[in-house]
Tab-separated table of C-alpha atoms in Angstrom:
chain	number	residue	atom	x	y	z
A	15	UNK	CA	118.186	4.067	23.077
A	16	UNK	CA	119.630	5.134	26.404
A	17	UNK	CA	121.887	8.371	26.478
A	18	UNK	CA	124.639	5.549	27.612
A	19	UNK	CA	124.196	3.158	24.946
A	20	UNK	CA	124.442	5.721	22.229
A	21	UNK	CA	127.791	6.658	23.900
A	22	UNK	CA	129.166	3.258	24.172
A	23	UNK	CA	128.669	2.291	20.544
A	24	UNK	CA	130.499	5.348	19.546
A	25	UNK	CA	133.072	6.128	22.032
A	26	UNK	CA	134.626	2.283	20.992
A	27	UNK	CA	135.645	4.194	17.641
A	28	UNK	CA	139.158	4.261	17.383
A	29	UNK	CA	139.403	8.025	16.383
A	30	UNK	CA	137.574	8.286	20.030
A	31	UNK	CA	140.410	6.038	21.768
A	32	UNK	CA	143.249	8.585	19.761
A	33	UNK	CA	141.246	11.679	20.723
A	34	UNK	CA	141.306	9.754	24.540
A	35	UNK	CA	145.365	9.346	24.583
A	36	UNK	CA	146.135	12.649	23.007
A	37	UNK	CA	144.009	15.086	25.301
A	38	UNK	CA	146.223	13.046	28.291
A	39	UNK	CA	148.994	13.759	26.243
A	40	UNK	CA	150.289	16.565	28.862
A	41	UNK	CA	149.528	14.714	31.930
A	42	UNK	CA	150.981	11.728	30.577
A	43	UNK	CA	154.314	14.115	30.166
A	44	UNK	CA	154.586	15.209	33.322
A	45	UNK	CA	153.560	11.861	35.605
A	46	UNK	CA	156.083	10.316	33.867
A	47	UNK	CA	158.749	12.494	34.276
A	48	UNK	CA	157.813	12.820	37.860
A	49	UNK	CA	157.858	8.988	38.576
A	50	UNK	CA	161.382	8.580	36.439
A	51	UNK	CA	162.522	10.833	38.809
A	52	UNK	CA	161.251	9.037	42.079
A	53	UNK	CA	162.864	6.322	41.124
A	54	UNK	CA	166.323	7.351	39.501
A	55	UNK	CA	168.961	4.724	40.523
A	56	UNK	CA	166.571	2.770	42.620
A	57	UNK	CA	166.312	-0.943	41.848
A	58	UNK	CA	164.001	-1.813	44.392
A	59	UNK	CA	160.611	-0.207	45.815
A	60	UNK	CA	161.725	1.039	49.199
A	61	UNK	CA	160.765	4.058	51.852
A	62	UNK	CA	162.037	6.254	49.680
A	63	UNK	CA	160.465	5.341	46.169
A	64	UNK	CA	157.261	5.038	48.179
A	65	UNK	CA	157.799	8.891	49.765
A	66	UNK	CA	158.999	10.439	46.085
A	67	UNK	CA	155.553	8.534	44.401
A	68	UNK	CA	153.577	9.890	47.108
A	69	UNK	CA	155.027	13.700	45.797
A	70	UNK	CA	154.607	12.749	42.615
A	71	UNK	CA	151.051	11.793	42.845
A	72	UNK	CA	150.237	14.962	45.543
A	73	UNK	CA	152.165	17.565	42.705
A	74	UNK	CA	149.775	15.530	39.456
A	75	UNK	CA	146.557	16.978	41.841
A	76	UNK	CA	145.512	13.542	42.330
A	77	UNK	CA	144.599	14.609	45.670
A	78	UNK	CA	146.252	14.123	49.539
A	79	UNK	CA	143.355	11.611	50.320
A	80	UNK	CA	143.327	9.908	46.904
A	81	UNK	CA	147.141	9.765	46.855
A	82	UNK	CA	147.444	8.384	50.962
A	83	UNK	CA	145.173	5.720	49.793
A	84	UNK	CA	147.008	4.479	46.879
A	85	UNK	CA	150.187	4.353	48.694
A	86	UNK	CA	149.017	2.530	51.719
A	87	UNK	CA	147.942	-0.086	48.935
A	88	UNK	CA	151.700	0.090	47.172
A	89	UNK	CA	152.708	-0.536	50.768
A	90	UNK	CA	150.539	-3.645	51.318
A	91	UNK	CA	151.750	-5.492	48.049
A	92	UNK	CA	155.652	-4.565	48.741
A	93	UNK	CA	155.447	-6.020	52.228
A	94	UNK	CA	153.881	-9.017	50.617
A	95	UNK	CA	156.158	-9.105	47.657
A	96	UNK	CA	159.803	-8.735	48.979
A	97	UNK	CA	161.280	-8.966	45.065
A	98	UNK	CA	159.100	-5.972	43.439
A	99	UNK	CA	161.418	-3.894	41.348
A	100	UNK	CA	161.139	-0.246	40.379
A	101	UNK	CA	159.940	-1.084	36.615
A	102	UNK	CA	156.906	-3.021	37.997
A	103	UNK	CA	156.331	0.376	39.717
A	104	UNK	CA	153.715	1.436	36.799
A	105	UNK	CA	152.270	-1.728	36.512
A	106	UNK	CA	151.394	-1.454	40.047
A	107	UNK	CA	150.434	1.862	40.186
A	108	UNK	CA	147.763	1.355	37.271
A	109	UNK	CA	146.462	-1.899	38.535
A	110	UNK	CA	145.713	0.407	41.945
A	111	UNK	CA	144.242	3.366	40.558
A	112	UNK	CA	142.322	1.235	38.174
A	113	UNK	CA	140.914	-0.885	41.612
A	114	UNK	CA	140.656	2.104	43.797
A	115	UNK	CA	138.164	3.477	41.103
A	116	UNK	CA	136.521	0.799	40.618
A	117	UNK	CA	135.489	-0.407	43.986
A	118	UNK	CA	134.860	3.549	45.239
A	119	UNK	CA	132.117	4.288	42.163
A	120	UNK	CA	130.291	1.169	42.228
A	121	UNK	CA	127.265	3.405	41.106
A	122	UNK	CA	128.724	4.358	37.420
A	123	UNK	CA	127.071	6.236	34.732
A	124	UNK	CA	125.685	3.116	33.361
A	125	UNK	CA	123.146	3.992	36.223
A	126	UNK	CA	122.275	7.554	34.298
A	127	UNK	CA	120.707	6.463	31.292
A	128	UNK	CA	117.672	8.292	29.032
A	129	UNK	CA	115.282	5.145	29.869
A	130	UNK	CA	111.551	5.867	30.176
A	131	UNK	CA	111.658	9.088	30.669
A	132	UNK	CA	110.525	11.616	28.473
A	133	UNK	CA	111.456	14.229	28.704
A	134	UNK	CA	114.883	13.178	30.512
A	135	UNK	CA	116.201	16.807	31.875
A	136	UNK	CA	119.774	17.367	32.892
A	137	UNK	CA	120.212	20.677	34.619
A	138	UNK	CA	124.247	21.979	34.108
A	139	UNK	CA	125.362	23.882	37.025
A	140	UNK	CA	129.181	24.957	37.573
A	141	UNK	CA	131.010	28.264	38.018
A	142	UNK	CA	131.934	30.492	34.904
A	143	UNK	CA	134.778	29.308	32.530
A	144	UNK	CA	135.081	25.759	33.176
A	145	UNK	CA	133.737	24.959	29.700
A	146	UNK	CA	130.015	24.694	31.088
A	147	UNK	CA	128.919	26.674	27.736
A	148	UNK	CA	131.054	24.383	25.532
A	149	UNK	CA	129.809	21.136	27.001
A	150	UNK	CA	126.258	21.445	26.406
A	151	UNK	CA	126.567	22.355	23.049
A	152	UNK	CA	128.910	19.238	22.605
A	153	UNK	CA	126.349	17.300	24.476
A	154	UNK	CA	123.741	18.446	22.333
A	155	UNK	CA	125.210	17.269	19.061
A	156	UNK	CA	126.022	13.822	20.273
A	157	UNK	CA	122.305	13.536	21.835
A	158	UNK	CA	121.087	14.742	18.374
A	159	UNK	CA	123.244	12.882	16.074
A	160	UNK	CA	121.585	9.411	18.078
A	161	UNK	CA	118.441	10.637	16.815
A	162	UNK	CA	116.909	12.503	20.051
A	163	UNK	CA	115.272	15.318	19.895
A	164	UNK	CA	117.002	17.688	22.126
A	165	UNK	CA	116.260	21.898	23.456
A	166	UNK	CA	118.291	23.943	25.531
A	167	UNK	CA	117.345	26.374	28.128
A	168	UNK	CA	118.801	29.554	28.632
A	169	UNK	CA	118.827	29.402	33.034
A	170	UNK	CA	121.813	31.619	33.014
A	171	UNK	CA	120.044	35.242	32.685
A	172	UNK	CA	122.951	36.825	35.042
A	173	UNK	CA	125.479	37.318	32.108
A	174	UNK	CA	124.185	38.419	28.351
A	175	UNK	CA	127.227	36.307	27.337
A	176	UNK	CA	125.783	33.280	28.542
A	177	UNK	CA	122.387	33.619	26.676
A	178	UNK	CA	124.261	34.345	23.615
A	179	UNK	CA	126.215	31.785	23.620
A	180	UNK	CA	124.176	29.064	24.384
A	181	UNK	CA	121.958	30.630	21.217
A	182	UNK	CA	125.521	30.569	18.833
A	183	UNK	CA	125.388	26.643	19.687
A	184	UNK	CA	122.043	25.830	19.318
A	185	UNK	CA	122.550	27.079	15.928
A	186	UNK	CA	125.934	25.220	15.282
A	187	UNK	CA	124.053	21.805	16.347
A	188	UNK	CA	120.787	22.690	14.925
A	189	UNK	CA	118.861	22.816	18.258
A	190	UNK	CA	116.079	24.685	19.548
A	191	UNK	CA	116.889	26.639	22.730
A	192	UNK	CA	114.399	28.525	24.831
A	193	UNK	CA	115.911	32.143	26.015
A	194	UNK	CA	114.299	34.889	28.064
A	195	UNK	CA	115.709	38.678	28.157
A	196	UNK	CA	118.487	39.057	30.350
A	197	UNK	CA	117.671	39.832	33.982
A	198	UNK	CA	114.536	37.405	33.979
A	199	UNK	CA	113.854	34.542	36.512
A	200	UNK	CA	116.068	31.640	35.717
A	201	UNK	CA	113.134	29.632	37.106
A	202	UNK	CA	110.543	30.917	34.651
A	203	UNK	CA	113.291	30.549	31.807
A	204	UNK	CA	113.400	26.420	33.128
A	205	UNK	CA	109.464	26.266	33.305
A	206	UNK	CA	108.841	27.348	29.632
A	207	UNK	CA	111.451	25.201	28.398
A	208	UNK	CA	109.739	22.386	29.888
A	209	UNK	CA	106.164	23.306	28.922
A	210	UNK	CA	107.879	23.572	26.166
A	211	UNK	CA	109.563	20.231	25.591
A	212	UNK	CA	106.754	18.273	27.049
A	213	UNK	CA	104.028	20.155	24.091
A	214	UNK	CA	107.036	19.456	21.066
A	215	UNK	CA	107.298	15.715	22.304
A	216	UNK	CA	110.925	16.524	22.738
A	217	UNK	CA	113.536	13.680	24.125
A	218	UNK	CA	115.981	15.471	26.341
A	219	UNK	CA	116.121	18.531	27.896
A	220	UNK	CA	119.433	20.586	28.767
A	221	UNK	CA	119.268	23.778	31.316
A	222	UNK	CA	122.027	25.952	31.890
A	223	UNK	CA	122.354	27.770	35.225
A	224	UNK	CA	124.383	30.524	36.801
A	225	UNK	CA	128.015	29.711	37.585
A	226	UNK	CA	127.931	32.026	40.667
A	227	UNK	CA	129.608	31.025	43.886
A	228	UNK	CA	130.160	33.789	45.860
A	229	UNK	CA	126.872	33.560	47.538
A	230	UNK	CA	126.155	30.156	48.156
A	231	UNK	CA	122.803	30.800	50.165
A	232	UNK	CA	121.904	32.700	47.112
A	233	UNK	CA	122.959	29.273	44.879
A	234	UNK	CA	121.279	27.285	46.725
A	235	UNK	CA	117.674	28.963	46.389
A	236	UNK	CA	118.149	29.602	43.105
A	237	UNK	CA	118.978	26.143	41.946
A	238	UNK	CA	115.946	24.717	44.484
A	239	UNK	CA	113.838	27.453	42.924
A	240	UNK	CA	114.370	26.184	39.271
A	241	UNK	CA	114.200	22.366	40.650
A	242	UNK	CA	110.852	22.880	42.210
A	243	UNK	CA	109.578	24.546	39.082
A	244	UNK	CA	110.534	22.103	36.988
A	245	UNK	CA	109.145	19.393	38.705
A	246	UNK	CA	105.632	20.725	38.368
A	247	UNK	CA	105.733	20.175	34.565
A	248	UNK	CA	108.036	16.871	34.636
A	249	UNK	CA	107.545	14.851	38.174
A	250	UNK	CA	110.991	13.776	39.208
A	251	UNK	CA	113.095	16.739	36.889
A	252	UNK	CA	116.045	17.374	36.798
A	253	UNK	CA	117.005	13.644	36.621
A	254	UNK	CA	120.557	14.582	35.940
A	255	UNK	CA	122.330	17.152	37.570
A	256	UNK	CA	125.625	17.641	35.725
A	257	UNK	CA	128.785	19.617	37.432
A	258	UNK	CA	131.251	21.193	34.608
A	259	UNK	CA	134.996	21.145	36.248
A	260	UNK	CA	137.286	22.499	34.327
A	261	UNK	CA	140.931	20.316	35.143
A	262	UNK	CA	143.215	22.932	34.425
A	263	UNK	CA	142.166	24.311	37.474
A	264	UNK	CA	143.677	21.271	39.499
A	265	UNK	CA	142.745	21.478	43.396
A	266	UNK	CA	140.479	24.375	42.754
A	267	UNK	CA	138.123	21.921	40.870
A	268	UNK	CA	138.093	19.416	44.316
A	269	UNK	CA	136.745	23.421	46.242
A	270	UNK	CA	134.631	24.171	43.309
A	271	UNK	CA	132.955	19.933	43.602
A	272	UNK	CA	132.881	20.312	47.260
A	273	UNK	CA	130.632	23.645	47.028
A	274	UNK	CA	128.625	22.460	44.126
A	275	UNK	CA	127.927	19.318	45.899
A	276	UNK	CA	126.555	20.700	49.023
A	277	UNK	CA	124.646	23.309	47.453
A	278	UNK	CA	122.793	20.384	45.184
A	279	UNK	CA	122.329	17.414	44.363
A	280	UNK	CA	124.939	16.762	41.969
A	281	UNK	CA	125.184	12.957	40.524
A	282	UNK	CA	127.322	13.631	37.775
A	283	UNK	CA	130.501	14.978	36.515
A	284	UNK	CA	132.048	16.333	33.885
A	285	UNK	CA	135.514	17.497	33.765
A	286	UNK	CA	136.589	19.412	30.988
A	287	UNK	CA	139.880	20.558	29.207
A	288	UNK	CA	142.128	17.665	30.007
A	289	UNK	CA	144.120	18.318	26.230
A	290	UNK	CA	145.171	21.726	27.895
A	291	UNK	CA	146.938	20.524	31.141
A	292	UNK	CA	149.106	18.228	33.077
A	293	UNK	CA	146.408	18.275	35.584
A	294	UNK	CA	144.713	15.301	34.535
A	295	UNK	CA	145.135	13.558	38.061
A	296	UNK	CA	142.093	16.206	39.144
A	297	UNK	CA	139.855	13.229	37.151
A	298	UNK	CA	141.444	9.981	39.885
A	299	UNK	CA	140.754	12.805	43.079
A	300	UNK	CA	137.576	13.321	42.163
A	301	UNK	CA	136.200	10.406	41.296
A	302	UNK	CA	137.331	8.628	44.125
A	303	UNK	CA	136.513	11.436	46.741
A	304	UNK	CA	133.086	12.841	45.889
A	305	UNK	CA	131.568	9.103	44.993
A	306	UNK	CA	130.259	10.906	42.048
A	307	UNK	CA	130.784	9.623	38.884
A	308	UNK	CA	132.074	11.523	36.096
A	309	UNK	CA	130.283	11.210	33.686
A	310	UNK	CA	131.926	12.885	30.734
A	311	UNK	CA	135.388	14.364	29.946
A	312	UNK	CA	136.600	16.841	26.828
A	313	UNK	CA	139.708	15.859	25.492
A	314	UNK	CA	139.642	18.464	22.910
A	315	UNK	CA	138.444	21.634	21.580
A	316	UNK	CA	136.278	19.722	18.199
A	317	UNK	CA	132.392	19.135	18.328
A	318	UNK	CA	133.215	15.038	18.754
A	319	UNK	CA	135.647	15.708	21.566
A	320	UNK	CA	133.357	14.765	24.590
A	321	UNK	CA	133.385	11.399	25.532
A	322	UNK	CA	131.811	9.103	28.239
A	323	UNK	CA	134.253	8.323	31.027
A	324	UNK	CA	135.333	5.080	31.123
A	325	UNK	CA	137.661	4.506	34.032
A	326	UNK	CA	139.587	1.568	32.686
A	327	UNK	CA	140.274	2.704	29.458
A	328	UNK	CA	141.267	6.203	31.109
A	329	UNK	CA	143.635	5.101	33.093
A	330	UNK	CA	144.957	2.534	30.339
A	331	UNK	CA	145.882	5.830	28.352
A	332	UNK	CA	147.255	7.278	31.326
A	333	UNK	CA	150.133	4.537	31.617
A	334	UNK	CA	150.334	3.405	27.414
């Protein structure tokens, strides 16, 4: 079973699709209230509804890009479509995100599945207290409640924290997780889990690495170091390399992508803590900028609350 196909039979739950719309709960708030107030005592879409939308999309950290895009769109169909009214304006809107999404990550995560290999390794890079921790553990239990055999590996020996807590889940989902004393080569730690894997006839693999940015030189190396280890046990590891982004942070997540992204070779997202903020436009920015799909979002703080992106049915919430 592919890592995808175990998500789509689950993630069409309906508890999944109420967990969906109330982690967008607070983005849903404040878009809302942003467009009702674009388009006070307006009864058609004009210059003006066009410039307060713009705002509103800019201030919901959709992105200046993202936002430029969808507008010049808007444009396109009022110029065709002399009669459009300001309640079509969300209908619209959706229909454009929904397109803009679509047609700028033709390459979805139906592309990322577990397949043939084995074992499939995802290597989770992103800087500390995004939720990088958090969503491997939740990743772990989903993987392991489809019936694969998964271990985690302990890559982040910079902070004791980060050891322990990747220990605290592996316990919680009943995991086996490979851990070196603090201070030791993240590389070696990557290596043994692995060997490791590869000897226990395990099905996925999960590595967590340092979430240090201040030194991207220093990022760089280390992440080729650990890629060029692993690839002399597993040809072709990591297959996935998974960037945490916490959305809370708004445009500091786009920074945190853009220097991710150049020090790796990221081809996945996950964006993390949408039930917390009214940031959730970080997820439309993203997408649609980087042309890497994300992969994942947690819409809540329980084990179940990761979930497979889908962009239709995200931005369906979005505008219920």
């Amino acid at each position: 079973m592919g890592l995808f196909d175990f998500f789509k039979k689950k993630e069409t739950a309906p508890e999944a699709q109420e967990a969906l719309d109330k982690g967008l709960e607070k983005t849903k708030d404040g878009f809302f209230n942003k467009i009702t107030k674009a388009v006070a005592g307006k009864s058609s879409v004009d210059d003006e509804v066009l410039d307060n939308l713009e705002e509103v999309l800019v201030t919901s950290d959709v992105g200046v890009s993202t936002t430029l895009k969808i507008i010049k769109r808007i444009e396109e169909r009022v110029a065709k479509d002399k009669y459009l009214n300001t309640s079509e304006l969300n209908f619209i809107l959706r229909d454009e995100i929904q397109l803009l999404l679509s047609e700028n990550n033709s390459n979805d995560f139906r592309q990322f599945e577990y397949g043939d290999h084995k074992p499939y390794v995802i290597m989770v890079v992103g800087v500390n207290g995004v939720g990088k921790t958090t969503t491997i553990g939740k990743l772990a239990h989903k993987l392991k409640e489809s019936g694969l055999k998964v271990v985690l590996g302990a890559a982040d020996t910079f902070r004791a924290a980060a050891v322990d807590q990747i220990k605290l889940w592996g316990e919680r989902v009943g995991v086996r997780v490979v851990a070196q004393a603090m201070g030791s080569d993240p590389a070696s730690v990557a290596f043994d889990t692995l060997q490791s894997a590869v000897s226990s006839g395990e099905d996925v693999v999960i590595i967590d690495t340092a979430g240090r940015l201040h030194n991207k030189i220093g990022l760089m190396n280390e992440l080729g170091k650990i890629k060029q280890v692993m690839q002399k046990v597993v040809p072709g590891a990591p297959h996935e390399i998974l960037l945490v982004l916490d959305a809370s942070t708004g445009q500091n997540a786009f920074e945190q992508c853009k220097q991710f992204t150049e020090a790796t070779d990221v081809n996945a997202l996950a964006i993390t803590k949408l039930d917390g903020t009214a940031k959730g436009g970080v997820v439309i920015g993203i997408s649609d900028q980087f042309r890497i799909p994300v992969k994942y979002i947690g819409v809540g703080e329980k084990i179940g609350d990761l979930q497979l992106f889908d962009k239709k049915e995200f931005v369906n919430s979005l505008f219920k």
